Short mmCIF file of C-alpha atoms and ligand atoms in Angstrom, two decimals:
data_model
loop_
_atom_site.label_atom_id
_atom_site.label_comp_id
_atom_site.label_asym_id
_atom_site.label_seq_id
_atom_site.Cartn_x
_atom_site.Cartn_y
_atom_site.Cartn_z
CA MET A 1 10.07 16.26 9.68
CA ARG A 2 9.38 13.84 6.82
CA GLN A 3 5.80 12.98 6.00
CA TYR A 4 5.49 9.26 5.59
CA ILE A 5 2.76 6.68 5.20
CA ILE A 6 2.27 3.44 7.09
CA ALA A 7 -0.36 1.35 5.29
CA ALA A 8 -1.85 -1.84 6.71
CA ASN A 9 -2.98 -4.49 4.24
CA TRP A 10 -5.32 -6.85 6.06
CA LYS A 11 -5.75 -8.98 2.91
CA MET A 12 -8.56 -11.58 3.27
CA ASN A 13 -8.43 -11.71 7.05
CA LYS A 14 -10.76 -10.73 9.91
CA THR A 15 -14.46 -11.27 10.39
CA LEU A 16 -16.51 -8.10 10.80
CA GLU A 17 -16.25 -8.35 14.57
CA GLU A 18 -12.50 -8.98 14.52
CA GLY A 19 -11.93 -6.15 12.06
CA GLN A 20 -13.90 -3.66 14.12
CA LYS A 21 -11.94 -4.62 17.22
CA LEU A 22 -8.57 -4.28 15.49
CA ALA A 23 -9.50 -1.02 13.78
CA SER A 24 -10.82 0.58 16.95
CA GLU A 25 -7.72 -0.46 18.91
CA ILE A 26 -5.43 1.00 16.27
CA ILE A 27 -7.44 4.18 15.88
CA ASN A 28 -7.72 4.80 19.63
CA ILE A 29 -4.07 4.18 20.25
CA VAL A 30 -2.95 6.30 17.30
CA SER A 31 -4.99 9.25 18.46
CA ASP A 32 -4.62 8.87 22.23
CA GLU A 33 -1.28 7.32 23.05
CA VAL A 34 1.13 6.71 20.21
CA LYS A 35 0.31 9.93 18.38
CA SER A 36 1.93 8.51 15.29
CA ASP A 37 3.68 10.95 12.98
CA ALA A 38 2.67 8.83 10.02
CA GLN A 39 -0.37 8.99 7.86
CA VAL A 40 -1.89 5.62 8.75
CA VAL A 41 -3.95 3.88 6.06
CA ILE A 42 -6.08 0.88 7.00
CA CYS A 43 -6.67 -1.19 3.85
CA ALA A 44 -9.49 -3.46 4.89
CA PRO A 45 -11.62 -6.00 2.99
CA PHE A 46 -14.74 -4.51 1.40
CA ILE A 47 -17.08 -5.77 4.11
CA HIS A 48 -15.26 -3.70 6.74
CA LEU A 49 -15.08 -0.38 4.94
CA THR A 50 -18.24 1.25 6.28
CA ALA A 51 -17.54 0.16 9.85
CA VAL A 52 -13.90 1.25 9.78
CA LYS A 53 -14.89 4.59 8.28
CA ALA A 54 -17.32 5.17 11.15
CA LEU A 55 -14.57 4.37 13.64
CA ILE A 56 -12.11 6.73 11.94
CA GLY A 57 -14.66 9.55 12.00
CA SER A 58 -12.94 12.89 11.53
CA LYS A 59 -9.49 11.87 12.76
CA LYS A 60 -6.90 13.64 10.70
CA ASN A 61 -4.01 11.22 10.25
CA ILE A 62 -5.91 7.96 9.72
CA PHE A 63 -7.28 7.03 6.32
CA LEU A 64 -9.46 4.31 4.87
CA GLY A 65 -8.09 2.09 2.12
CA ALA A 66 -9.59 -0.63 -0.05
CA GLN A 67 -7.57 -3.51 -1.48
CA ASN A 68 -9.02 -3.60 -4.95
CA VAL A 69 -11.33 -1.73 -7.32
CA SER A 70 -13.03 -2.72 -10.56
CA ASN A 71 -11.64 -1.59 -13.90
CA LYS A 72 -15.24 -0.95 -15.00
CA GLU A 73 -17.25 2.15 -14.20
CA SER A 74 -20.53 0.34 -13.36
CA GLY A 75 -22.95 -2.25 -14.69
CA ALA A 76 -23.31 -5.99 -15.07
CA TYR A 77 -20.04 -7.14 -13.50
CA THR A 78 -21.16 -9.52 -10.79
CA GLY A 79 -18.99 -9.47 -7.71
CA GLU A 80 -17.05 -6.34 -8.65
CA VAL A 81 -16.91 -3.11 -6.65
CA SER A 82 -16.54 0.19 -8.47
CA ALA A 83 -14.52 3.28 -7.61
CA ALA A 84 -17.74 5.29 -7.26
CA GLN A 85 -19.04 2.73 -4.75
CA LEU A 86 -15.79 2.86 -2.78
CA LYS A 87 -15.91 6.63 -2.72
CA SER A 88 -19.51 6.53 -1.51
CA VAL A 89 -18.39 4.76 1.69
CA GLY A 90 -15.52 7.17 2.28
CA VAL A 91 -12.51 5.33 0.85
CA ASP A 92 -9.41 7.55 0.54
CA PHE A 93 -6.86 5.10 -0.91
CA VAL A 94 -6.99 1.86 -2.89
CA ILE A 95 -4.25 -0.72 -3.40
CA ILE A 96 -3.88 -1.38 -7.13
CA GLY A 97 -1.55 -3.92 -8.71
CA HIS A 98 -0.70 -5.98 -5.66
CA SER A 99 1.34 -8.98 -6.80
CA GLU A 100 -1.27 -11.37 -5.39
CA ARG A 101 -3.87 -9.86 -7.68
CA ARG A 102 -1.50 -9.81 -10.63
CA GLU A 103 -0.70 -13.48 -10.08
CA TYR A 104 -3.97 -15.07 -8.91
CA PHE A 105 -6.41 -12.88 -10.85
CA ASN A 106 -4.31 -12.26 -13.96
CA GLU A 107 -4.38 -8.48 -13.64
CA SER A 108 -2.37 -6.99 -16.50
CA ASN A 109 -0.61 -3.62 -16.59
CA GLU A 110 -3.30 -2.47 -19.03
CA MET A 111 -6.13 -3.45 -16.69
CA LEU A 112 -4.33 -1.80 -13.80
CA ALA A 113 -4.07 1.43 -15.79
CA GLU A 114 -7.87 1.37 -16.13
CA LYS A 115 -8.24 0.86 -12.39
CA VAL A 116 -5.85 3.74 -11.68
CA ASP A 117 -7.86 6.01 -13.99
CA LEU A 118 -11.18 5.18 -12.34
CA ALA A 119 -9.80 5.54 -8.82
CA ILE A 120 -8.40 8.98 -9.60
CA LYS A 121 -11.55 10.02 -11.45
CA HIS A 122 -13.53 9.29 -8.28
CA GLY A 123 -11.12 11.02 -5.93
CA ILE A 124 -9.39 7.92 -4.52
CA ARG A 125 -5.59 7.83 -4.33
CA PRO A 126 -4.05 4.65 -5.78
CA ILE A 127 -1.35 2.86 -3.82
CA PHE A 128 0.21 1.32 -6.89
CA CYS A 129 2.32 -1.79 -6.26
CA CYS A 130 5.24 -2.88 -8.39
CA GLY A 131 7.97 -5.42 -7.89
CA GLU A 132 9.89 -8.29 -9.37
CA SER A 133 9.98 -12.06 -8.91
CA LEU A 134 13.04 -13.83 -7.57
CA ALA A 135 13.85 -15.15 -11.06
CA GLN A 136 13.81 -11.62 -12.49
CA ARG A 137 16.08 -10.38 -9.73
CA GLU A 138 18.49 -13.25 -10.28
CA GLN A 139 18.57 -12.45 -14.00
CA GLY A 140 19.30 -8.80 -13.20
CA VAL A 141 16.25 -7.55 -15.10
CA HIS A 142 14.32 -6.32 -12.06
CA ILE A 143 14.83 -2.58 -12.54
CA ASP A 144 13.70 -2.74 -16.18
CA PHE A 145 10.74 -4.88 -15.20
CA ILE A 146 9.62 -2.44 -12.50
CA LYS A 147 10.03 0.50 -14.87
CA SER A 148 7.83 -1.29 -17.44
CA GLN A 149 5.14 -1.85 -14.79
CA LEU A 150 5.17 1.85 -13.93
CA THR A 151 5.33 2.97 -17.56
CA GLU A 152 2.43 0.80 -18.71
CA SER A 153 0.08 1.54 -15.82
CA LEU A 154 0.94 5.09 -14.72
CA PHE A 155 2.85 7.07 -17.30
CA HIS A 156 -0.26 8.00 -19.30
CA LEU A 157 -1.47 10.12 -16.37
CA SER A 158 -1.39 13.89 -16.46
CA GLU A 159 1.13 15.46 -14.11
CA GLN A 160 -1.68 16.56 -11.84
CA ASP A 161 -3.16 13.04 -11.60
CA PHE A 162 0.24 11.47 -11.25
CA LEU A 163 0.76 13.53 -8.11
CA LYS A 164 -2.19 11.73 -6.52
CA THR A 165 -0.60 8.30 -6.69
CA VAL A 166 1.52 6.58 -4.08
CA ILE A 167 3.88 3.85 -5.29
CA ALA A 168 4.81 0.77 -3.27
CA TYR A 169 7.86 -1.26 -4.21
CA GLU A 170 7.09 -4.82 -3.15
CA PRO A 171 9.53 -7.50 -4.30
CA ILE A 172 7.35 -10.58 -4.73
CA TRP A 173 9.90 -12.85 -3.06
CA ALA A 174 9.70 -10.77 0.12
CA ILE A 175 5.91 -10.68 0.48
CA GLY A 176 4.55 -12.87 3.25
CA THR A 177 7.76 -14.90 3.30
CA GLY A 178 9.50 -13.36 6.29
CA VAL A 179 12.42 -12.56 3.96
CA THR A 180 13.00 -8.81 3.82
CA ALA A 181 15.01 -7.22 1.04
CA THR A 182 18.34 -5.89 2.29
CA ILE A 183 18.74 -2.18 2.91
CA GLU A 184 20.97 -2.09 -0.18
CA ASP A 185 18.35 -3.89 -2.35
CA ILE A 186 15.68 -1.43 -1.23
CA GLU A 187 17.97 1.57 -1.71
CA ASN A 188 18.95 0.52 -5.24
CA VAL A 189 15.40 0.06 -6.47
CA HIS A 190 14.03 3.13 -4.68
CA ASN A 191 16.83 5.30 -6.07
CA ALA A 192 16.14 3.99 -9.58
CA ILE A 193 12.41 4.73 -9.28
CA LYS A 194 13.00 8.15 -7.72
CA GLU A 195 15.25 9.10 -10.62
CA ARG A 196 12.09 9.32 -12.69
CA ILE A 197 9.36 9.84 -10.14
CA SER A 198 9.21 12.13 -7.15
CA LYS A 199 6.21 10.40 -5.61
CA PRO A 200 5.70 9.02 -2.14
CA LEU A 201 7.42 5.64 -2.47
CA LEU A 202 6.68 2.94 0.08
CA TYR A 203 8.50 -0.33 0.64
CA GLY A 204 6.56 -3.54 1.29
CA GLY A 205 7.70 -7.09 1.93
CA SER A 206 8.02 -8.63 5.40
CA VAL A 207 8.27 -5.27 7.16
CA LYS A 208 8.09 -5.98 10.88
CA VAL A 209 8.53 -4.38 14.28
CA GLU A 210 12.27 -5.05 14.24
CA ASN A 211 13.11 -3.64 10.80
CA VAL A 212 10.56 -0.92 10.12
CA ARG A 213 12.59 1.95 11.52
CA GLU A 214 15.76 1.10 9.61
CA ILE A 215 13.77 0.70 6.39
CA CYS A 216 11.87 3.96 6.83
CA GLN A 217 15.14 5.79 7.52
CA ILE A 218 16.41 5.06 4.00
CA PRO A 219 16.31 8.48 2.30
CA ASN A 220 14.12 7.47 -0.66
CA VAL A 221 11.68 5.41 1.41
CA ASP A 222 8.55 7.33 2.38
CA GLY A 223 6.89 4.65 4.48
CA ALA A 224 5.78 1.06 4.34
CA LEU A 225 2.98 -1.18 3.12
CA ILE A 226 2.59 -3.90 5.72
CA GLY A 227 0.75 -7.21 5.47
CA THR A 228 1.34 -9.85 8.14
CA ALA A 229 2.61 -7.48 10.84
CA SER A 230 -0.52 -5.34 10.53
CA TRP A 231 -2.88 -8.12 11.55
CA LYS A 232 -1.87 -8.12 15.20
CA LYS A 233 -2.63 -5.04 17.24
CA GLU A 234 0.55 -5.32 19.34
CA ASP A 235 2.81 -5.51 16.28
CA PHE A 236 1.16 -2.72 14.36
CA ILE A 237 1.17 -0.38 17.35
CA LYS A 238 4.88 -1.09 17.89
CA ILE A 239 5.49 -0.38 14.23
CA LEU A 240 3.87 3.02 14.65
CA GLU A 241 5.89 3.68 17.80
CA ASN A 242 9.11 2.63 16.07
CA THR A 243 8.54 5.06 13.23
CA LYS A 244 8.05 8.15 15.34
CA ASP A 245 10.41 11.11 14.97
CA LEU A 246 12.12 9.86 11.83
C1 PEP B 301 1.78 -7.08 1.29
O1 PEP B 301 1.06 -8.02 1.05
O2 PEP B 301 1.56 -5.97 0.76
C2 PEP B 301 2.90 -7.29 2.20
C3 PEP B 301 3.87 -6.43 2.20
O3 PEP B 301 2.84 -8.42 2.99
P1 PEP B 301 3.89 -8.85 4.14
O4 PEP B 301 4.14 -7.63 4.98
O5 PEP B 301 3.22 -9.95 4.87
O6 PEP B 301 5.12 -9.30 3.44
#
């Protein structure tokens, strides 16, 4: 059976109370009823991390993820959260290079490389996001663009560190829009990435209950990074059910 990852990206949603409720529902159902085959990663806002960790406890197939990490080790960087701090509350994974952070917070490939280095140094596995805009796809430069994102932020890593990363292909035009890339679009990009990298490679971009199984059945897709459909317990549980026995 294939090992795959289903990662939930809550983004900037959920109060502490709402987050605890959603996390406990997911965790209980994963361990008691659904018995998901996936490694489930809950990428919660910083304020939830300690509470979600406590709810996860020692469960084997559920992991804690953060959505961002500082590119600085420590010090006078008001408002930032370091990799060491994330590790100290039990974070296993961190999303790095999400297109929303690249766009709204001007995160460059160089800065993302620094974040990747610090995450790995502190024992946290990066979920590194890459993906093109609609204009780049229409110009036919998307594969080169994605390869440059990977080259500039990941290719300096040693082989051993490289093995710790998970990559998520997330076409920007498919994120939060309800528009999913076609199976052929996903296949083409995943095959191109896998030519050079044999890493777990997730797809993200409007993955939902109805399409998750078909997407995860594509040979070079090793799971999904899910935004909107992970915010509702019913949808996320169905997603886990729909990806059993792949
Ligand atoms: C995301 O933000 O990583 C994402 C894939 O969002 P959505 O599922 O809402 O498109």
